[in-house]
CSV table of C-alpha atoms and ligand atoms in Angstrom, one decimal:
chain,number,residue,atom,x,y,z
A,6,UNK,CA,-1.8,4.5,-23.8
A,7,UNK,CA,1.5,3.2,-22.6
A,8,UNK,CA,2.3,4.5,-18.4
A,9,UNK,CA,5.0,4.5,-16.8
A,10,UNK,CA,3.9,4.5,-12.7
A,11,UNK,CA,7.0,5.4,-10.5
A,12,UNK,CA,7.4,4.2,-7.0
A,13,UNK,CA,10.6,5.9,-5.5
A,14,UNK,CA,11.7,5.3,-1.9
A,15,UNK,CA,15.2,7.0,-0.5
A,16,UNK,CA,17.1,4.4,-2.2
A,17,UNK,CA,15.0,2.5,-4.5
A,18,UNK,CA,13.4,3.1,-7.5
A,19,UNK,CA,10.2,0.4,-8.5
A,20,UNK,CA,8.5,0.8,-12.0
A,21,UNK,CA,6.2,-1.2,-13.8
A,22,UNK,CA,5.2,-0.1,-18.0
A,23,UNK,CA,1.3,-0.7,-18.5
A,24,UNK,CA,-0.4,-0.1,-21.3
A,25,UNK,CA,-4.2,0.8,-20.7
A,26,UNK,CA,-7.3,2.8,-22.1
A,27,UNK,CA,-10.9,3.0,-21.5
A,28,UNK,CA,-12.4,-0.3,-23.3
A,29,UNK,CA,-9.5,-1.8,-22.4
A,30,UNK,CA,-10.2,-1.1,-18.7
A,31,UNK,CA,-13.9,-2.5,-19.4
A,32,UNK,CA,-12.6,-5.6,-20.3
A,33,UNK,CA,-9.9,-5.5,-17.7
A,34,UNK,CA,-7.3,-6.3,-19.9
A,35,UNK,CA,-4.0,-3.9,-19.2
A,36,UNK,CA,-1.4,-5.0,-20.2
A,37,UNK,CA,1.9,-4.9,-17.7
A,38,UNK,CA,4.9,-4.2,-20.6
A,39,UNK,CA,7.2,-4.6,-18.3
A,40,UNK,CA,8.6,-3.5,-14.9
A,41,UNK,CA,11.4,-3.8,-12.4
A,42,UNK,CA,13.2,-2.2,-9.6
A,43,UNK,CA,16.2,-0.1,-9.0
A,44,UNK,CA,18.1,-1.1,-5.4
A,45,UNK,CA,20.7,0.9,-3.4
A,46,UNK,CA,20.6,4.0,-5.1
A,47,UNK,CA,23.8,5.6,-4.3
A,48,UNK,CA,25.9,3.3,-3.8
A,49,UNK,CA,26.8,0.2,-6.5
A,50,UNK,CA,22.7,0.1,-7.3
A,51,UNK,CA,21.2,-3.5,-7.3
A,52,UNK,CA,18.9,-3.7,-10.5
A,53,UNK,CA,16.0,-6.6,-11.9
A,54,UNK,CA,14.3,-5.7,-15.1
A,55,UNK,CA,12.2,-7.9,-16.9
A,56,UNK,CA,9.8,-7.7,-20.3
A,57,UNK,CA,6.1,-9.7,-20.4
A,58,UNK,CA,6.9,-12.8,-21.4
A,59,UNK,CA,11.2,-12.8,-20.9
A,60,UNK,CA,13.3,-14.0,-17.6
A,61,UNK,CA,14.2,-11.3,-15.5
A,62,UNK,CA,17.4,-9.7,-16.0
A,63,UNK,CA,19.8,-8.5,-13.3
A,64,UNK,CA,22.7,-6.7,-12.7
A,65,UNK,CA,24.6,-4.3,-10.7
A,66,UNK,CA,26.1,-0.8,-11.8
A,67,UNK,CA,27.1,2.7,-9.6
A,68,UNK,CA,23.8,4.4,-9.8
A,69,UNK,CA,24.3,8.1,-7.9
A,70,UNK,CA,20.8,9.1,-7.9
A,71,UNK,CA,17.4,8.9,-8.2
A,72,UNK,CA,17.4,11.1,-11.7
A,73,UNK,CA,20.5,8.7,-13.2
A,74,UNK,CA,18.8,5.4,-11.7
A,75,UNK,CA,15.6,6.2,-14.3
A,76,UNK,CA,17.7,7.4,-16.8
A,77,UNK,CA,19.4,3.9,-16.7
A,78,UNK,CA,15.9,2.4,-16.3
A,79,UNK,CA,14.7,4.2,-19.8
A,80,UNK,CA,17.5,3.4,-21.9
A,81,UNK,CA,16.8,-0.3,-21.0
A,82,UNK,CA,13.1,0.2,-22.0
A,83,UNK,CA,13.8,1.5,-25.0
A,84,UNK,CA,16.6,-0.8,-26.1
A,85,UNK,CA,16.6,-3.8,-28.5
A,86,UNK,CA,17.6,-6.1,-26.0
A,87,UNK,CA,14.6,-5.5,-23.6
A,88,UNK,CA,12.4,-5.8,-26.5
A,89,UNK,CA,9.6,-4.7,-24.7
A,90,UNK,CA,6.3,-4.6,-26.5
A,91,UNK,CA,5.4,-1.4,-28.4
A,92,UNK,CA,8.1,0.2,-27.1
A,93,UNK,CA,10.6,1.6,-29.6
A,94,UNK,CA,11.6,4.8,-28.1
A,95,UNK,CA,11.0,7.3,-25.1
A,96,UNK,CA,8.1,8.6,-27.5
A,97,UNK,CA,6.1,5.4,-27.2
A,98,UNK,CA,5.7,6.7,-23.4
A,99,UNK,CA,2.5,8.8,-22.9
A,100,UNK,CA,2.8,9.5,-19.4
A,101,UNK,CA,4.3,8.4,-15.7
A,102,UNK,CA,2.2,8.0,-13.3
A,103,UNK,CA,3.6,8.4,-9.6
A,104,UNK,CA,3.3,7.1,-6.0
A,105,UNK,CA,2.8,10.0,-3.7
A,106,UNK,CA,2.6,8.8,-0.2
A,107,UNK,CA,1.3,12.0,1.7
A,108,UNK,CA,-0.7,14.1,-0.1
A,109,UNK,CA,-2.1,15.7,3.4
A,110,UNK,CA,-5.6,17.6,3.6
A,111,UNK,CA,-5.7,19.4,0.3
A,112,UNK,CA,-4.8,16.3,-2.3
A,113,UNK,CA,-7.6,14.3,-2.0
A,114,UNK,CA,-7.6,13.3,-5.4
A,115,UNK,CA,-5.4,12.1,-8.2
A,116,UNK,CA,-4.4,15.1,-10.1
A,117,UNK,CA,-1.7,16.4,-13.2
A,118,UNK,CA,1.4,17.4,-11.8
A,119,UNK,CA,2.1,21.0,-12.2
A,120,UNK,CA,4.0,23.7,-10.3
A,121,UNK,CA,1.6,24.3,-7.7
A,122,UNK,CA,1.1,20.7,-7.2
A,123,UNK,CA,4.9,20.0,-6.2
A,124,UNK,CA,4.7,23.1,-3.8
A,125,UNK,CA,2.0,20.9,-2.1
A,126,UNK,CA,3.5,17.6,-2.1
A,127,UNK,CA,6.7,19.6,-0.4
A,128,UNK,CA,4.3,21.5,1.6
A,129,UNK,CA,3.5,17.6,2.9
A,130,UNK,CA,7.1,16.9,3.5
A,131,UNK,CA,6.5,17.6,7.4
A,132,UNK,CA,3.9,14.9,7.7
A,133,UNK,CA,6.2,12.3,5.7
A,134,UNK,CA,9.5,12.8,5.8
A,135,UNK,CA,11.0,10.1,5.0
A,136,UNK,CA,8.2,9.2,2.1
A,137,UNK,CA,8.0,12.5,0.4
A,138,UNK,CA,11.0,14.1,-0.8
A,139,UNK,CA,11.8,10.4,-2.3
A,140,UNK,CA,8.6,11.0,-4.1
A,141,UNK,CA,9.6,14.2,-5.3
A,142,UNK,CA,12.8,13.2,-6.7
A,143,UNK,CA,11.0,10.8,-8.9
A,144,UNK,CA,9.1,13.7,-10.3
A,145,UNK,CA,11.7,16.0,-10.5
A,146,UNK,CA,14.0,13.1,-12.3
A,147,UNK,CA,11.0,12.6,-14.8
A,148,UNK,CA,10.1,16.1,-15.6
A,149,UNK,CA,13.8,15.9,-16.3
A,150,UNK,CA,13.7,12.7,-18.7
A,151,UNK,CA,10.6,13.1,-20.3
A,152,UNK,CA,10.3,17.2,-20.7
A,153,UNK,CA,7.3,19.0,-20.3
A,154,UNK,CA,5.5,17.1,-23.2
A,155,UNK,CA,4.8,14.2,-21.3
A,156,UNK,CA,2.4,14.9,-18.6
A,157,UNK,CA,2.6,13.4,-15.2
A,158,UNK,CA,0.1,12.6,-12.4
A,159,UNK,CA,0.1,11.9,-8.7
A,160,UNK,CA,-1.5,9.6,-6.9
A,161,UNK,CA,-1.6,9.4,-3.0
A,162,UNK,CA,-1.9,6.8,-0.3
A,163,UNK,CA,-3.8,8.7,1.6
A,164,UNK,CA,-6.2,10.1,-0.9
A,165,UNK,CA,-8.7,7.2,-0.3
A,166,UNK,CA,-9.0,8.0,2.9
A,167,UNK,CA,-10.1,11.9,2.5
A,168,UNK,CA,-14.1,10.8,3.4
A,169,UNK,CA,-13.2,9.9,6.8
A,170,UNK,CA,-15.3,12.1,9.0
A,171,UNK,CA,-13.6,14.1,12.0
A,172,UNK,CA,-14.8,11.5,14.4
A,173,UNK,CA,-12.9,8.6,13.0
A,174,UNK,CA,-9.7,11.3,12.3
A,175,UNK,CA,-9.7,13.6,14.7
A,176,UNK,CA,-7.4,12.8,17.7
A,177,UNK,CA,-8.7,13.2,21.6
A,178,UNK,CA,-5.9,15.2,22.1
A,179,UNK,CA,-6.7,19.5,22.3
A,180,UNK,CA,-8.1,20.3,19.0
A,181,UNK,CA,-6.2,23.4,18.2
A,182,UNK,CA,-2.7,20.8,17.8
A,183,UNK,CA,-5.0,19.6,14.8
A,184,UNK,CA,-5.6,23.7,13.9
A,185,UNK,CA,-2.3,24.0,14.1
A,186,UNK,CA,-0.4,21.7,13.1
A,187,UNK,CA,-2.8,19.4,11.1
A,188,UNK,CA,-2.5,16.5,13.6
A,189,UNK,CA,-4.7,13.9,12.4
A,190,UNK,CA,-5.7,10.2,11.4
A,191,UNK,CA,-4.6,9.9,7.5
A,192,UNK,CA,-4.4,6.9,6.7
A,193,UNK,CA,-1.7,4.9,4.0
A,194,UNK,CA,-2.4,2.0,1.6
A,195,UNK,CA,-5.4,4.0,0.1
A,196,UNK,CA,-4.8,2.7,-3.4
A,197,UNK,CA,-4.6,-0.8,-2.0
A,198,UNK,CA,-7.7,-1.0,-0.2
A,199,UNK,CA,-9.8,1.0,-3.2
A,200,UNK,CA,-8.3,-1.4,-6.0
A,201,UNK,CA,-9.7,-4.1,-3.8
A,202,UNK,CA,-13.0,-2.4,-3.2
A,203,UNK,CA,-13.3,-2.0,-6.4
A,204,UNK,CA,-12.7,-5.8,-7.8
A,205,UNK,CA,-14.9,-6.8,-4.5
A,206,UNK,CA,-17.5,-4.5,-6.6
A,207,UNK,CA,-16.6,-6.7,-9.9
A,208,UNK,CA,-16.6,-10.3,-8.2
A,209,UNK,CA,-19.8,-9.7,-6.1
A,210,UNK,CA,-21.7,-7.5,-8.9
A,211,UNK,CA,-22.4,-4.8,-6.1
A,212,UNK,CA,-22.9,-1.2,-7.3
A,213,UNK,CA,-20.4,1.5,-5.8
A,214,UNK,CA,-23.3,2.8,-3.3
A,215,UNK,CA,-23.3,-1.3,-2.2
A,216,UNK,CA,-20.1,-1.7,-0.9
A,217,UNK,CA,-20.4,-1.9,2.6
A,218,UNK,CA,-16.8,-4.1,3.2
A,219,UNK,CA,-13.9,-4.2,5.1
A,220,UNK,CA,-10.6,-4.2,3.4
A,221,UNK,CA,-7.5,-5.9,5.7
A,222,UNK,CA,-4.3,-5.5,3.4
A,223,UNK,CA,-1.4,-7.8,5.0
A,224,UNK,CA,2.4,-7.1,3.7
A,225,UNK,CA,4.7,-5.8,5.0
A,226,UNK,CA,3.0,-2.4,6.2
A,227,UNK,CA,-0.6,-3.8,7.3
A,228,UNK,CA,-3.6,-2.0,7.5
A,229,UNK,CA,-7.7,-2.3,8.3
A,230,UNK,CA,-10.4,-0.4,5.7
A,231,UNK,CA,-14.1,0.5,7.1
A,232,UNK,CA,-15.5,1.2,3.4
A,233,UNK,CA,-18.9,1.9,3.5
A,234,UNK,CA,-20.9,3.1,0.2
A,235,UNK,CA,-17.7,2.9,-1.4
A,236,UNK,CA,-15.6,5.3,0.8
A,237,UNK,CA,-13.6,5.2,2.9
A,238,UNK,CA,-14.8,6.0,6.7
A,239,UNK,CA,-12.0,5.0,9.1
A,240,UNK,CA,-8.5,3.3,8.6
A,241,UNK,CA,-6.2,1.7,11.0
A,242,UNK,CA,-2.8,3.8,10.2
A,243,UNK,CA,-2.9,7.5,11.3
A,244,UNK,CA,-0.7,10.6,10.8
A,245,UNK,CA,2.1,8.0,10.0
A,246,UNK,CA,2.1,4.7,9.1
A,247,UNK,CA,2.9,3.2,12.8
A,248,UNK,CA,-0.7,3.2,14.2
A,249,UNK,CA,-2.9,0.5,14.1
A,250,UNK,CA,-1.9,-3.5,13.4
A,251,UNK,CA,1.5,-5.2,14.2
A,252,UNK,CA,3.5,-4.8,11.0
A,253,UNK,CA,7.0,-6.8,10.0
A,254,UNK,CA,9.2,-4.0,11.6
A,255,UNK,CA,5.9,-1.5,13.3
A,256,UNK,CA,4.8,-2.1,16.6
A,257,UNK,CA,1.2,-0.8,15.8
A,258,UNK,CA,-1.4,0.6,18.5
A,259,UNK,CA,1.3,1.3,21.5
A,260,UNK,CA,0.6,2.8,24.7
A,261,UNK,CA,2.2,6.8,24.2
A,262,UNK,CA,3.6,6.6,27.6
A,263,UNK,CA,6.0,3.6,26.2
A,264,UNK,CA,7.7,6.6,25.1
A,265,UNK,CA,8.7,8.8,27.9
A,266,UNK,CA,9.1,5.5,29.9
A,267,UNK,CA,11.6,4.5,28.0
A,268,UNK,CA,13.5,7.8,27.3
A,269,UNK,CA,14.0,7.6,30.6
A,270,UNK,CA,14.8,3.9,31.5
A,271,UNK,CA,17.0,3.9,28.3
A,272,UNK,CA,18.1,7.2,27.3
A,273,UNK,CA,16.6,7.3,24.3
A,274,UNK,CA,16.3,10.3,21.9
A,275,UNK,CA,13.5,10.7,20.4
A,276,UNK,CA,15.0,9.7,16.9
A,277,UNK,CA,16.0,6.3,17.9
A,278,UNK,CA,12.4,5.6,20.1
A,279,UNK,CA,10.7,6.9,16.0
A,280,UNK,CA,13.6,4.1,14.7
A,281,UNK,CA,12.6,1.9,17.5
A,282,UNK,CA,8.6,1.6,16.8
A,283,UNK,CA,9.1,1.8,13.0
A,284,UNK,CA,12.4,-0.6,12.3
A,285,UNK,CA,12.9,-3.0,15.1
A,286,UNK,CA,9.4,-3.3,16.4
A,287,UNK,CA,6.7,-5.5,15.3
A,288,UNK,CA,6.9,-9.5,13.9
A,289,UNK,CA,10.7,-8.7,14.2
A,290,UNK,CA,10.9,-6.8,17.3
A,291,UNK,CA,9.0,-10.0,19.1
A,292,UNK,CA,10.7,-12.8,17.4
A,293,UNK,CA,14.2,-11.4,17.5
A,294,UNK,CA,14.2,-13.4,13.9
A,295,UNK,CA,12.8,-11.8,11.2
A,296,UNK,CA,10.1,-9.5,9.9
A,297,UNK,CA,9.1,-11.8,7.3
A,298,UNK,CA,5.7,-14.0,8.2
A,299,UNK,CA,6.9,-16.7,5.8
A,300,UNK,CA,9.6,-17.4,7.5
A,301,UNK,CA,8.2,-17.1,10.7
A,302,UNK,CA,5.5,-19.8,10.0
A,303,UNK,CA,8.3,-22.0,9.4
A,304,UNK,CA,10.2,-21.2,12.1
A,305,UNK,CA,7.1,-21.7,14.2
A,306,UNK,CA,6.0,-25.2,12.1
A,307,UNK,CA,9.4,-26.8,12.1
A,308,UNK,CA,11.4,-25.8,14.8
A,309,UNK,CA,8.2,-24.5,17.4
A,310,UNK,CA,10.0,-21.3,17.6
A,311,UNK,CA,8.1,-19.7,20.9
A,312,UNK,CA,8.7,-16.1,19.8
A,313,UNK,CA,7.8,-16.9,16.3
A,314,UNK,CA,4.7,-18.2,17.5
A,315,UNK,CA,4.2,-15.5,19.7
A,316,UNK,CA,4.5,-13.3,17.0
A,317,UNK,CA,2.4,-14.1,14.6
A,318,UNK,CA,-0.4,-14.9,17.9
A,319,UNK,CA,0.1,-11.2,18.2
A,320,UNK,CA,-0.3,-10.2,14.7
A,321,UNK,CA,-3.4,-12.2,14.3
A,322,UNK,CA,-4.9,-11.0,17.3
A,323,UNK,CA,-4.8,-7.4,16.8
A,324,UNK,CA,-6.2,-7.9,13.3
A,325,UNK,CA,-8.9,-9.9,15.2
A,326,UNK,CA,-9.7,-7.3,17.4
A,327,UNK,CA,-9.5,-4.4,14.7
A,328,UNK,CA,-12.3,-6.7,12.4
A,329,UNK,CA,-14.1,-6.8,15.9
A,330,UNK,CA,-14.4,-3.4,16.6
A,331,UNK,CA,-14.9,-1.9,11.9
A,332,UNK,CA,-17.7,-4.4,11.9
A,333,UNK,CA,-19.5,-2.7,15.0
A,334,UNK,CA,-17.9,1.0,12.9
A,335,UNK,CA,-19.6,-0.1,10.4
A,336,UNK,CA,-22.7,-1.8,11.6
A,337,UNK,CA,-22.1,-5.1,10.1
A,338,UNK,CA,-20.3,-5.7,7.0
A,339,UNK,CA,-21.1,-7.8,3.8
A,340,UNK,CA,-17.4,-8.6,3.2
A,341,UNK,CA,-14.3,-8.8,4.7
A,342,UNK,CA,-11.3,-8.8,1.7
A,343,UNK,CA,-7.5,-10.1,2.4
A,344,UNK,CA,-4.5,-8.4,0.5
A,345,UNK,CA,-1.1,-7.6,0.8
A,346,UNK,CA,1.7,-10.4,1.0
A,347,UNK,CA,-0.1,-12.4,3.7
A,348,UNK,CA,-3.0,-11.6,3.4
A,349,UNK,CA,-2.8,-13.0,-0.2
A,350,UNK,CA,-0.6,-15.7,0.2
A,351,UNK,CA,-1.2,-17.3,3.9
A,352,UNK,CA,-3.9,-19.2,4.6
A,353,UNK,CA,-2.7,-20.6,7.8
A,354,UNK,CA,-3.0,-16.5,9.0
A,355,UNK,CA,-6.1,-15.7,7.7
A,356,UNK,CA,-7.5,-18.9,9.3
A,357,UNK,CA,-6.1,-17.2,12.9
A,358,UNK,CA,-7.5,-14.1,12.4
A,359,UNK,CA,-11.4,-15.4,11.5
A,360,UNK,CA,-10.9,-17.9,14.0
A,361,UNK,CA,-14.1,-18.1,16.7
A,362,UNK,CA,-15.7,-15.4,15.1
A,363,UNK,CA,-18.9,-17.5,14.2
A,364,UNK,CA,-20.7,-15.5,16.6
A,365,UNK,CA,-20.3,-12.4,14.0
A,366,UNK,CA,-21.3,-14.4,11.2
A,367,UNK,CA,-17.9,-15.0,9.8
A,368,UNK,CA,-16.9,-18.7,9.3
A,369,UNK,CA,-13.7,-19.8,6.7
A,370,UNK,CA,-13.9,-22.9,4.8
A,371,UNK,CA,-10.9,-25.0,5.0
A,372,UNK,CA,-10.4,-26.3,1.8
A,373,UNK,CA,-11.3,-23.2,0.4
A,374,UNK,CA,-8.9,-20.9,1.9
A,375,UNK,CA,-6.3,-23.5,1.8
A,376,UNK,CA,-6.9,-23.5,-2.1
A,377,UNK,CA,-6.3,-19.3,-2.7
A,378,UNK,CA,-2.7,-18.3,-2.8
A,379,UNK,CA,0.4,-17.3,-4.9
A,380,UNK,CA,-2.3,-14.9,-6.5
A,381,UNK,CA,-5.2,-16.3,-7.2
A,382,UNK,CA,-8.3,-14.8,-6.5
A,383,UNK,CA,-11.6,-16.0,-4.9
A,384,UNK,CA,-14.3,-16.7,-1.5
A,385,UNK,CA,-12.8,-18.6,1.5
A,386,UNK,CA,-15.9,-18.4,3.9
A,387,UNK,CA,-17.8,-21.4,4.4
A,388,UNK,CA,-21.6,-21.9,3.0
A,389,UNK,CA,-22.8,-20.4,6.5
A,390,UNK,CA,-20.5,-17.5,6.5
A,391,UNK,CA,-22.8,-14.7,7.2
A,392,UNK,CA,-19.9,-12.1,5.9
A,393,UNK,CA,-18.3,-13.0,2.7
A,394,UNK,CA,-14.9,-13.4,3.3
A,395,UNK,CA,-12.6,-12.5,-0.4
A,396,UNK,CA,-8.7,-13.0,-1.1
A,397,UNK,CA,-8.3,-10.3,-3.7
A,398,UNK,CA,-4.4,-9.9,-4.6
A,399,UNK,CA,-3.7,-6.2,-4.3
A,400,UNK,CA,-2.5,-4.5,-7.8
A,401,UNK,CA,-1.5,-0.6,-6.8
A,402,UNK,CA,0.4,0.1,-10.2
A,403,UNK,CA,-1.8,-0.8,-11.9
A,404,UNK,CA,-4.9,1.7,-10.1
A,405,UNK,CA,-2.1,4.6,-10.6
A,406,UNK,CA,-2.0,3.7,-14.3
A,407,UNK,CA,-5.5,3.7,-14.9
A,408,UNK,CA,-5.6,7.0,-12.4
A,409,UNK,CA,-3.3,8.5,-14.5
A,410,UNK,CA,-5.2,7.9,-17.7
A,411,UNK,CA,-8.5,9.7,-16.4
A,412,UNK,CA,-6.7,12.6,-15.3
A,413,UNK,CA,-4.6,13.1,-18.1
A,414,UNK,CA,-8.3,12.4,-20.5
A,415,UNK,CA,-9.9,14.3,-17.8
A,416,UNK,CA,-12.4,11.3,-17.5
A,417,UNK,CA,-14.2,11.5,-14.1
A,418,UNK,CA,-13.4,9.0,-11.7
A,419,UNK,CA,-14.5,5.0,-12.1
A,420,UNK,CA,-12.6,2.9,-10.5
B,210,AMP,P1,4.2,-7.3,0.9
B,210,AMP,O1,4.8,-6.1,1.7
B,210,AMP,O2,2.8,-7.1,0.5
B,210,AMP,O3,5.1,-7.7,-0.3
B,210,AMP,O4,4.2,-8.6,1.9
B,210,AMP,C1,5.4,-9.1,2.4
B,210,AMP,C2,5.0,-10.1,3.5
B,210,AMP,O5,4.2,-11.2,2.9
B,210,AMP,C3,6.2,-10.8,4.1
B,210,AMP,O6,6.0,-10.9,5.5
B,210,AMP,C4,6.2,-12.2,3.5
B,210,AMP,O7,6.8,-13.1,4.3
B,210,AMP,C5,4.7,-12.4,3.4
B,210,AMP,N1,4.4,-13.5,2.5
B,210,AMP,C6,4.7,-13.7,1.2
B,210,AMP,N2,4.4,-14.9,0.8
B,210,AMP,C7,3.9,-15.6,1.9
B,210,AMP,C8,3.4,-16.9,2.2
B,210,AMP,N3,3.3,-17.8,1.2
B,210,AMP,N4,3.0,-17.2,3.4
B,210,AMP,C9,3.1,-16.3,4.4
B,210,AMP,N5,3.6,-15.1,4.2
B,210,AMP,C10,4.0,-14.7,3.0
């Protein structure tokens, strides 16, 4: 079955085509077609398209919205100058699959998109509103494309993250705001951490009742994973995406005060303090340089930056302390797994983070970690390591694609 999984953000538009069916997920051999992304919807849109096996292509062309952005993005997937494998006509796609980010307390699984289950996703809109009516217009664009033969699915960040128990997402703040209002811990990167949980489950042959691990996925956005039998008990991100670990542009755990404080000392609305903690906070908001850890290691290695370096102290510290306090959440841990951008690709960071945590059984090999990135996959911790310590890349698409195959074979859930 050939998927088409949709990420849409306000002015972007990410797809990737991946072919996929139950024996072939066995074997774990899908097949990414192709894929690509759509930039500056709206304006004169920035777009990179590329077929397994070609060079990328790019180019530029006025792109109004998100509905004319995919229609753009189908005729090239269809045409004989993509050449894309299998792919003759609209016909040879047999479903989308999308990102949802908030699917709030009632989608806690992937499902089929039908009426109701857009009225829910809007319903979310509240809770996400910067997130979900981007979504949406992906759906909406699709169900457009594609007609109602083609049937679509939804997956959610914060699906993964439905086991959590009250005490890890309830809030100490008074409990009818969560009656109300549904103020709560949700959690993001849900597909991210269960795609890893679930190749920790293939690399370490441990059953889904077995995985007792903690997931830390690095990127841009960064978040922590308590995963015990399999689920999900407590995350690091909460009823937005701010909580939790220092992030390229997120400031993370913050004192709520902060806020009033600097209303006050600053005249800030409240819209500027949300753009404040959410766009100029974080690796960036310390450096003053950049929100990208690559280039803050250099800035740190070749010009001993002090801000860069403080930066990425900070960063490593509060993941420190967050893999501190999961593995006492969690009673001990058997693994600890690294994702995301950094997570995957530096080794220099993941070193910081484990560093002087022998005393909780968790120990990196040098030569080991120094050997995993640019996506490879593998152990870093040393022979003593009582925790073993994983670099798994992260592959969300391609959990939506095989998400959306169950649903729409109404297969129960495997991965
Ligand atoms: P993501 O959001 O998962 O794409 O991750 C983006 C982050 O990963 C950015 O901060 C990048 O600088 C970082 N990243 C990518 N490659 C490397 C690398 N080789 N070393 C350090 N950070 C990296």
């Amino acid at each position: 079955m050939n998927i088409l999984v949709l990420n849409c953000g306000s002015s972007s538009l990410k797809f990737q085509v991946i072919s996929t069916d139950l024996e072939v997920i066995d074997r774990n051999e899908d097949r990414a077609l192709a894929r690509g992304v759509v930039e500056r919807i709206g304006s004169e849109a920035l777009i990179t398209l590329r077929a397994e096996g070609k060079p990328a292509v790019r180019r530029a062309a006025p792109l109004r919205d998100h509905r004319v952005a995919l229609d753009h993005v189908l005729r090239w997937l269809v045409s004989p100058e993509a050449a894309v494998p299998g792919i003759q006509s609209l016909a040879d796609i047999h479903a989308v699959g999308h990102r949802i980010v908030h699917g709030g307390e009632k989608l806690t699984r992937s499902v089929i998109i039908d009426d109701a289950v857009i009225v829910q996703i809007e319903d979310c809109i509240d809770l996400a509103p910067l997130h979900n009516p981007a979504n949406l217009k992906g759906i909406y664009s699709a169900r457009e494309l594609f007609g109602p033969g083609v049937p679509q699915v939804a997956v959610f960040d914060t699906s993964f993250h439905s086991t959590m128990p009250p005490e890890s997402f309830l809030y100490a703040i008074p409990y009818q705001l969560y009656v109300r209002h549904k103020v709560r811990r949700y959690g993001f990167h849900g597909t991210s951490h269960r795609y890893v949980a679930y190749r920790y489950r293939q690399l370490s042959g441990k059953t889904h009742e077995e995985t007792n691990v903690i997931t830390v996925h690095l990127g841009n956005g960064c978040s922590v994973c308590a995963i015990r039998a399999g689920e999900s008990i407590d995350t690091s991100m909460g009823l937005t995406p701010v909580e939790g670990l220092v992030m390229g542009t997120r400031c993370g755990d913050i004192d709520a005060s902060v806020l009033e404080f600097l209303h006050h000392k600053e005249g800030m609305s409240f819209e500027e303090l949300d753009g404040l903690l959410n766009k100029r906070s974080g690796l960036l908001g310390i450096s003053g340089l950049t929100n990208d850890m690559r280039d803050l290691l250099e800035e740190e290695h070749e010009h001993q930056d002090r801000r860069a370096h403080l930066a990425i102290e900070i960063f490593c510290l509060r993941a420190k302390k967050y893999l501190g306090s999961y593995l006492a959440r969690m009673n001990g841990a058997d693994a600890i797994v690294f994702t995301g951008g950094i997570g995957e690709n530096s080794p220099d960071v993941r070193a910081r983070i484990c560093r002087d945590l022998e005393f909780l059984g968790i120990a990196v090999d040098a030569e080991r970690n120094a050997a995993l990135s640019g996506g490879k996959e593998g152990e870093i911790g040393a022979a003593a390591s009582r925790v073993r310590l994983y670099v798994i890349p992260t592959n969300e698409e391609l959990l939506i694609a095989r998400d959306t195959l169950r649903c729409v074979r109404n297969v129960p859930r495997r991965w």
